[in-house]
Amino acid sequence: MTETSEFADIPTTTLADLLGRDQVMDIGIRPLWGPVPRVAGPAFTVRCPPGDNLMLHAAIHRAPAGSVVVVESGDLDHALAGGNVCAVAQRRGIAGFVADGLIRDLAEVREAGFPVFARGVIPIPGAKKAVAPLGGRVRCGGVRVEAGDVMVADEEGVVAVPAARRSDVLAAARARLAKEAAETLDAWEAAHRARIDEILADAGFEG
């Protein structure tokens, strides 16, 4: 098992606690069907200018199996991809799309079970004219993503784990999950109440 695929067992909530707001995409980047499986894999980055989807269509033939295609676009007037593009990506072993934009043919994508995290759907396709390099730095959902960063996406949201920190973050996440699993709800409740009561008392709350 690769280190990036091991993140499939790590909830985005745990990663968000460890990494903070800067690595969590905004709430507009959401699963377009559910229940969606957790997706984890190295980012394959793509930039598409508004109105054009050429480089995403190029990327599905170049992204390695297991990767998560991450798209910078921001276009809310045209679809970046449709059912056939998603089907080819799925057939080639791509783990899913995380796109700052829209797709179409949602029923086909949902039926195929291909994970897409994006801003929504629209039936209007984009053009195929604008050529740009693949694998560069992108901004998606307000988060800077570099090729090879570990993308983890589930029904709670999308988190980008910087590649340089992935080993440390994975170890910290596993330790946190193990600690949580060993703690009973009674123990958590007691510690939680003590902490909240202490904060309230320090703030002068009476009641």
PDB file of C-alpha atoms in Angstrom:
ATOM      1  CA  MET A   1       0.000   0.000   0.000  1.00  0.00           C
ATOM      2  CA  THR A   2       1.382   3.408  -0.923  1.00  0.00           C
ATOM      3  CA  GLU A   3       1.600   6.188   1.606  1.00  0.00           C
ATOM      4  CA  THR A   4      -0.995   8.239  -0.249  1.00  0.00           C
ATOM      5  CA  SER A   5      -3.494   5.356  -0.437  1.00  0.00           C
ATOM      6  CA  GLU A   6      -3.139   4.847   3.318  1.00  0.00           C
ATOM      7  CA  PHE A   7      -4.915   8.187   3.707  1.00  0.00           C
ATOM      8  CA  ALA A   8      -8.121   6.484   2.537  1.00  0.00           C
ATOM      9  CA  ASP A   9      -8.666   5.480   6.177  1.00  0.00           C
ATOM     10  CA  ILE A  10      -8.226   9.033   7.486  1.00  0.00           C
ATOM     11  CA  PRO A  11     -11.343  11.221   7.763  1.00  0.00           C
ATOM     12  CA  THR A  12     -11.088  14.768   6.474  1.00  0.00           C
ATOM     13  CA  THR A  13     -12.212  15.963   9.901  1.00  0.00           C
ATOM     14  CA  THR A  14      -9.052  14.538  11.462  1.00  0.00           C
ATOM     15  CA  LEU A  15      -6.872  16.084   8.765  1.00  0.00           C
ATOM     16  CA  ALA A  16      -8.609  19.438   9.157  1.00  0.00           C
ATOM     17  CA  ASP A  17      -7.879  19.396  12.902  1.00  0.00           C
ATOM     18  CA  LEU A  18      -4.200  18.790  12.165  1.00  0.00           C
ATOM     19  CA  LEU A  19      -3.719  21.083   9.170  1.00  0.00           C
ATOM     20  CA  GLY A  20      -6.097  23.965   9.792  1.00  0.00           C
ATOM     21  CA  ARG A  21      -8.313  26.053   7.550  1.00  0.00           C
ATOM     22  CA  ASP A  22      -5.721  26.875   4.873  1.00  0.00           C
ATOM     23  CA  GLN A  23      -5.650  23.296   3.583  1.00  0.00           C
ATOM     24  CA  VAL A  24      -9.424  22.751   3.561  1.00  0.00           C
ATOM     25  CA  MET A  25     -11.370  23.675   0.434  1.00  0.00           C
ATOM     26  CA  ASP A  26     -14.393  25.925   0.718  1.00  0.00           C
ATOM     27  CA  ILE A  27     -17.875  24.478   1.077  1.00  0.00           C
ATOM     28  CA  GLY A  28     -18.666  24.988  -2.608  1.00  0.00           C
ATOM     29  CA  ILE A  29     -16.432  22.032  -3.490  1.00  0.00           C
ATOM     30  CA  ARG A  30     -18.712  19.178  -2.519  1.00  0.00           C
ATOM     31  CA  PRO A  31     -19.589  15.643  -3.619  1.00  0.00           C
ATOM     32  CA  LEU A  32     -22.077  15.719  -6.491  1.00  0.00           C
ATOM     33  CA  TRP A  33     -23.673  12.407  -5.542  1.00  0.00           C
ATOM     34  CA  GLY A  34     -23.876  10.315  -2.412  1.00  0.00           C
ATOM     35  CA  PRO A  35     -23.115   8.422  -0.412  1.00  0.00           C
ATOM     36  CA  VAL A  36     -19.677   9.062  -1.876  1.00  0.00           C
ATOM     37  CA  PRO A  37     -16.673   6.924  -0.900  1.00  0.00           C
ATOM     38  CA  ARG A  38     -13.634   8.590   0.583  1.00  0.00           C
ATOM     39  CA  VAL A  39     -11.102   9.417  -2.123  1.00  0.00           C
ATOM     40  CA  ALA A  40      -7.374   9.663  -1.426  1.00  0.00           C
ATOM     41  CA  GLY A  41      -4.473   9.971  -3.815  1.00  0.00           C
ATOM     42  CA  PRO A  42      -1.758  12.223  -5.207  1.00  0.00           C
ATOM     43  CA  ALA A  43      -2.916  15.351  -6.986  1.00  0.00           C
ATOM     44  CA  PHE A  44      -2.603  15.532 -10.765  1.00  0.00           C
ATOM     45  CA  THR A  45      -3.084  19.237 -11.354  1.00  0.00           C
ATOM     46  CA  VAL A  46      -4.848  20.927 -14.267  1.00  0.00           C
ATOM     47  CA  ARG A  47      -5.637  24.540 -15.170  1.00  0.00           C
ATOM     48  CA  CYS A  48      -8.604  25.387 -17.383  1.00  0.00           C
ATOM     49  CA  PRO A  49      -9.485  29.012 -18.161  1.00  0.00           C
ATOM     50  CA  PRO A  50     -13.166  29.976 -17.974  1.00  0.00           C
ATOM     51  CA  GLY A  51     -15.153  28.556 -20.858  1.00  0.00           C
ATOM     52  CA  ASP A  52     -12.580  25.943 -21.842  1.00  0.00           C
ATOM     53  CA  ASN A  53     -12.023  22.330 -20.746  1.00  0.00           C
ATOM     54  CA  LEU A  54      -9.304  21.130 -23.149  1.00  0.00           C
ATOM     55  CA  MET A  55      -6.647  20.414 -20.542  1.00  0.00           C
ATOM     56  CA  LEU A  56      -8.932  18.352 -18.307  1.00  0.00           C
ATOM     57  CA  HIS A  57      -9.841  16.283 -21.346  1.00  0.00           C
ATOM     58  CA  ALA A  58      -6.115  15.895 -22.034  1.00  0.00           C
ATOM     59  CA  ALA A  59      -5.391  15.025 -18.403  1.00  0.00           C
ATOM     60  CA  ILE A  60      -7.577  11.924 -18.268  1.00  0.00           C
ATOM     61  CA  HIS A  61      -5.225  10.237 -20.743  1.00  0.00           C
ATOM     62  CA  ARG A  62      -2.106  11.285 -18.819  1.00  0.00           C
ATOM     63  CA  ALA A  63      -2.939  11.116 -15.127  1.00  0.00           C
ATOM     64  CA  PRO A  64      -1.538   7.984 -13.427  1.00  0.00           C
ATOM     65  CA  ALA A  65      -3.879   5.395 -11.972  1.00  0.00           C
ATOM     66  CA  GLY A  66      -4.721   6.209  -8.369  1.00  0.00           C
ATOM     67  CA  SER A  67      -4.321   9.947  -8.808  1.00  0.00           C
ATOM     68  CA  VAL A  68      -6.918  12.607  -8.027  1.00  0.00           C
ATOM     69  CA  VAL A  69      -7.333  15.106 -10.850  1.00  0.00           C
ATOM     70  CA  VAL A  70      -7.504  18.597  -9.324  1.00  0.00           C
ATOM     71  CA  VAL A  71      -8.779  21.354 -11.600  1.00  0.00           C
ATOM     72  CA  GLU A  72      -8.454  25.120 -11.298  1.00  0.00           C
ATOM     73  CA  SER A  73     -11.204  26.853 -13.272  1.00  0.00           C
ATOM     74  CA  GLY A  74     -13.803  28.869 -11.382  1.00  0.00           C
ATOM     75  CA  ASP A  75     -16.142  28.850 -14.392  1.00  0.00           C
ATOM     76  CA  LEU A  76     -19.812  28.642 -13.432  1.00  0.00           C
ATOM     77  CA  ASP A  77     -21.165  28.882 -16.986  1.00  0.00           C
ATOM     78  CA  HIS A  78     -19.733  25.799 -18.712  1.00  0.00           C
ATOM     79  CA  ALA A  79     -19.125  22.147 -17.846  1.00  0.00           C
ATOM     80  CA  LEU A  80     -15.554  20.933 -17.517  1.00  0.00           C
ATOM     81  CA  ALA A  81     -16.470  17.308 -18.128  1.00  0.00           C
ATOM     82  CA  GLY A  82     -19.341  14.972 -18.830  1.00  0.00           C
ATOM     83  CA  GLY A  83     -20.227  11.327 -18.542  1.00  0.00           C
ATOM     84  CA  ASN A  84     -17.788   9.958 -21.101  1.00  0.00           C
ATOM     85  CA  VAL A  85     -14.829  11.908 -19.720  1.00  0.00           C
ATOM     86  CA  CYS A  86     -15.590  10.613 -16.242  1.00  0.00           C
ATOM     87  CA  ALA A  87     -16.076   7.066 -17.573  1.00  0.00           C
ATOM     88  CA  VAL A  88     -12.690   7.094 -19.315  1.00  0.00           C
ATOM     89  CA  ALA A  89     -11.034   8.515 -16.194  1.00  0.00           C
ATOM     90  CA  GLN A  90     -12.636   5.773 -14.108  1.00  0.00           C
ATOM     91  CA  ARG A  91     -11.589   3.079 -16.587  1.00  0.00           C
ATOM     92  CA  ARG A  92      -7.994   4.335 -16.448  1.00  0.00           C
ATOM     93  CA  GLY A  93      -7.970   4.034 -12.648  1.00  0.00           C
ATOM     94  CA  ILE A  94      -8.170   7.718 -11.748  1.00  0.00           C
ATOM     95  CA  ALA A  95      -9.517   7.944  -8.204  1.00  0.00           C
ATOM     96  CA  GLY A  96     -11.765  10.964  -8.761  1.00  0.00           C
ATOM     97  CA  PHE A  97     -12.067  14.608  -9.769  1.00  0.00           C
ATOM     98  CA  VAL A  98     -11.812  17.636  -7.494  1.00  0.00           C
ATOM     99  CA  ALA A  99     -12.828  20.555  -9.679  1.00  0.00           C
ATOM    100  CA  ASP A 100     -13.353  24.234  -9.014  1.00  0.00           C
ATOM    101  CA  GLY A 101     -16.105  24.309 -11.607  1.00  0.00           C
ATOM    102  CA  LEU A 102     -19.012  22.323 -12.984  1.00  0.00           C
ATOM    103  CA  ILE A 103     -19.703  19.053 -14.785  1.00  0.00           C
ATOM    104  CA  ARG A 104     -22.643  17.624 -16.704  1.00  0.00           C
ATOM    105  CA  ASP A 105     -24.268  14.200 -17.227  1.00  0.00           C
ATOM    106  CA  LEU A 106     -24.534  13.770 -13.475  1.00  0.00           C
ATOM    107  CA  ALA A 107     -26.884  10.786 -13.752  1.00  0.00           C
ATOM    108  CA  GLU A 108     -24.272   8.871 -15.759  1.00  0.00           C
ATOM    109  CA  VAL A 109     -21.509   9.803 -13.330  1.00  0.00           C
ATOM    110  CA  ARG A 110     -23.622   8.788 -10.331  1.00  0.00           C
ATOM    111  CA  GLU A 111     -24.626   5.481 -11.928  1.00  0.00           C
ATOM    112  CA  ALA A 112     -20.983   4.693 -12.693  1.00  0.00           C
ATOM    113  CA  GLY A 113     -19.981   5.539  -9.122  1.00  0.00           C
ATOM    114  CA  PHE A 114     -17.187   7.895 -10.161  1.00  0.00           C
ATOM    115  CA  PRO A 115     -16.383  10.362  -7.357  1.00  0.00           C
ATOM    116  CA  VAL A 116     -16.625  14.005  -8.404  1.00  0.00           C
ATOM    117  CA  PHE A 117     -16.222  16.884  -5.973  1.00  0.00           C
ATOM    118  CA  ALA A 118     -17.130  20.145  -7.688  1.00  0.00           C
ATOM    119  CA  ARG A 119     -19.336  23.232  -7.502  1.00  0.00           C
ATOM    120  CA  GLY A 120     -22.312  21.766  -9.329  1.00  0.00           C
ATOM    121  CA  VAL A 121     -23.751  20.834 -12.698  1.00  0.00           C
ATOM    122  CA  ILE A 122     -24.720  22.632 -15.890  1.00  0.00           C
ATOM    123  CA  PRO A 123     -25.642  21.149 -19.285  1.00  0.00           C
ATOM    124  CA  ILE A 124     -23.533  23.587 -21.350  1.00  0.00           C
ATOM    125  CA  PRO A 125     -20.148  22.218 -22.502  1.00  0.00           C
ATOM    126  CA  GLY A 126     -16.986  24.257 -22.617  1.00  0.00           C
ATOM    127  CA  ALA A 127     -14.742  24.830 -25.637  1.00  0.00           C
ATOM    128  CA  LYS A 128     -11.490  22.984 -26.364  1.00  0.00           C
ATOM    129  CA  LYS A 129      -8.945  25.578 -27.447  1.00  0.00           C
ATOM    130  CA  ALA A 130      -6.764  26.733 -24.553  1.00  0.00           C
ATOM    131  CA  VAL A 131      -3.503  24.836 -24.110  1.00  0.00           C
ATOM    132  CA  ALA A 132      -1.730  25.051 -20.741  1.00  0.00           C
ATOM    133  CA  PRO A 133       0.916  22.969 -18.951  1.00  0.00           C
ATOM    134  CA  LEU A 134      -0.190  20.072 -16.763  1.00  0.00           C
ATOM    135  CA  GLY A 135       1.237  19.459 -13.309  1.00  0.00           C
ATOM    136  CA  GLY A 136       1.684  23.055 -12.200  1.00  0.00           C
ATOM    137  CA  ARG A 137       0.535  24.812  -9.056  1.00  0.00           C
ATOM    138  CA  VAL A 138      -3.226  25.380  -9.000  1.00  0.00           C
ATOM    139  CA  ARG A 139      -5.759  27.007  -6.723  1.00  0.00           C
ATOM    140  CA  CYS A 140      -8.907  24.980  -6.129  1.00  0.00           C
ATOM    141  CA  GLY A 141     -11.596  25.811  -3.607  1.00  0.00           C
ATOM    142  CA  GLY A 142      -9.352  28.504  -2.162  1.00  0.00           C
ATOM    143  CA  VAL A 143      -6.477  26.086  -1.466  1.00  0.00           C
ATOM    144  CA  ARG A 144      -3.111  26.064  -3.193  1.00  0.00           C
ATOM    145  CA  VAL A 145      -2.384  22.574  -4.513  1.00  0.00           C
ATOM    146  CA  GLU A 146       0.897  21.295  -5.908  1.00  0.00           C
ATOM    147  CA  ALA A 147       1.199  18.181  -8.051  1.00  0.00           C
ATOM    148  CA  GLY A 148       1.808  15.235  -5.728  1.00  0.00           C
ATOM    149  CA  ASP A 149       0.061  16.728  -2.696  1.00  0.00           C
ATOM    150  CA  VAL A 150      -2.195  14.144  -1.066  1.00  0.00           C
ATOM    151  CA  MET A 151      -5.844  14.858  -1.747  1.00  0.00           C
ATOM    152  CA  VAL A 152      -8.404  13.437   0.657  1.00  0.00           C
ATOM    153  CA  ALA A 153     -12.087  14.016  -0.054  1.00  0.00           C
ATOM    154  CA  ASP A 154     -15.220  12.661   1.563  1.00  0.00           C
ATOM    155  CA  GLU A 155     -18.721  13.811   2.459  1.00  0.00           C
ATOM    156  CA  GLU A 156     -17.264  16.274   4.992  1.00  0.00           C
ATOM    157  CA  GLY A 157     -15.084  18.136   2.499  1.00  0.00           C
ATOM    158  CA  VAL A 158     -11.760  18.169   0.669  1.00  0.00           C
ATOM    159  CA  VAL A 159      -8.317  18.511   2.270  1.00  0.00           C
ATOM    160  CA  ALA A 160      -4.946  18.931   0.565  1.00  0.00           C
ATOM    161  CA  VAL A 161      -2.015  17.472   2.514  1.00  0.00           C
ATOM    162  CA  PRO A 162       1.273  19.053   1.375  1.00  0.00           C
ATOM    163  CA  ALA A 163       3.544  16.346  -0.053  1.00  0.00           C
ATOM    164  CA  ALA A 164       6.455  17.442   2.143  1.00  0.00           C
ATOM    165  CA  ARG A 165       4.368  16.838   5.270  1.00  0.00           C
ATOM    166  CA  ARG A 166       2.535  13.674   4.332  1.00  0.00           C
ATOM    167  CA  SER A 167       4.532  11.244   6.506  1.00  0.00           C
ATOM    168  CA  ASP A 168       4.245  13.421   9.612  1.00  0.00           C
ATOM    169  CA  VAL A 169       0.568  14.153   9.005  1.00  0.00           C
ATOM    170  CA  LEU A 170      -0.231  10.480   8.422  1.00  0.00           C
ATOM    171  CA  ALA A 171       1.520   9.460  11.659  1.00  0.00           C
ATOM    172  CA  ALA A 172      -0.209  12.212  13.646  1.00  0.00           C
ATOM    173  CA  ALA A 173      -3.603  11.312  12.180  1.00  0.00           C
ATOM    174  CA  ARG A 174      -3.195   7.636  13.012  1.00  0.00           C
ATOM    175  CA  ALA A 175      -2.156   8.481  16.571  1.00  0.00           C
ATOM    176  CA  ARG A 176      -5.149  10.760  17.009  1.00  0.00           C
ATOM    177  CA  LEU A 177      -7.581   8.176  15.652  1.00  0.00           C
ATOM    178  CA  ALA A 178      -6.120   5.468  17.895  1.00  0.00           C
ATOM    179  CA  LYS A 179      -6.502   7.706  20.942  1.00  0.00           C
ATOM    180  CA  GLU A 180     -10.099   8.523  20.015  1.00  0.00           C
ATOM    181  CA  ALA A 181     -10.916   4.851  19.475  1.00  0.00           C
ATOM    182  CA  ALA A 182      -9.612   3.972  22.934  1.00  0.00           C
ATOM    183  CA  GLU A 183     -11.672   6.661  24.670  1.00  0.00           C
ATOM    184  CA  THR A 184     -15.213   5.842  25.800  1.00  0.00           C
ATOM    185  CA  LEU A 185     -18.011   8.348  25.340  1.00  0.00           C
ATOM    186  CA  ASP A 186     -18.310   8.600  29.137  1.00  0.00           C
ATOM    187  CA  ALA A 187     -14.652   9.577  29.434  1.00  0.00           C
ATOM    188  CA  TRP A 188     -14.961  12.046  26.551  1.00  0.00           C
ATOM    189  CA  GLU A 189     -18.073  13.592  28.092  1.00  0.00           C
ATOM    190  CA  ALA A 190     -16.406  14.066  31.473  1.00  0.00           C
ATOM    191  CA  ALA A 191     -13.297  15.649  29.970  1.00  0.00           C
ATOM    192  CA  HIS A 192     -15.382  17.798  27.653  1.00  0.00           C
ATOM    193  CA  ARG A 193     -17.595  19.123  30.428  1.00  0.00           C
ATOM    194  CA  ALA A 194     -14.602  19.903  32.619  1.00  0.00           C
ATOM    195  CA  ARG A 195     -12.945  21.816  29.778  1.00  0.00           C
ATOM    196  CA  ILE A 196     -16.080  23.767  28.854  1.00  0.00           C
ATOM    197  CA  ASP A 197     -16.840  24.605  32.473  1.00  0.00           C
ATOM    198  CA  GLU A 198     -13.279  25.862  32.926  1.00  0.00           C
ATOM    199  CA  ILE A 199     -13.559  28.128  29.885  1.00  0.00           C
ATOM    200  CA  LEU A 200     -16.915  29.462  31.089  1.00  0.00           C
ATOM    201  CA  ALA A 201     -15.583  30.112  34.586  1.00  0.00           C
ATOM    202  CA  ASP A 202     -12.531  31.916  33.252  1.00  0.00           C
ATOM    203  CA  ALA A 203     -14.853  34.121  31.200  1.00  0.00           C
ATOM    204  CA  GLY A 204     -16.971  34.965  34.235  1.00  0.00           C
ATOM    205  CA  PHE A 205     -20.006  32.907  33.266  1.00  0.00           C
ATOM    206  CA  GLU A 206     -22.306  31.893  36.108  1.00  0.00           C
ATOM    207  CA  GLY A 207     -24.950  29.288  35.603  1.00  0.00           C
TER     208      GLY A 207
END
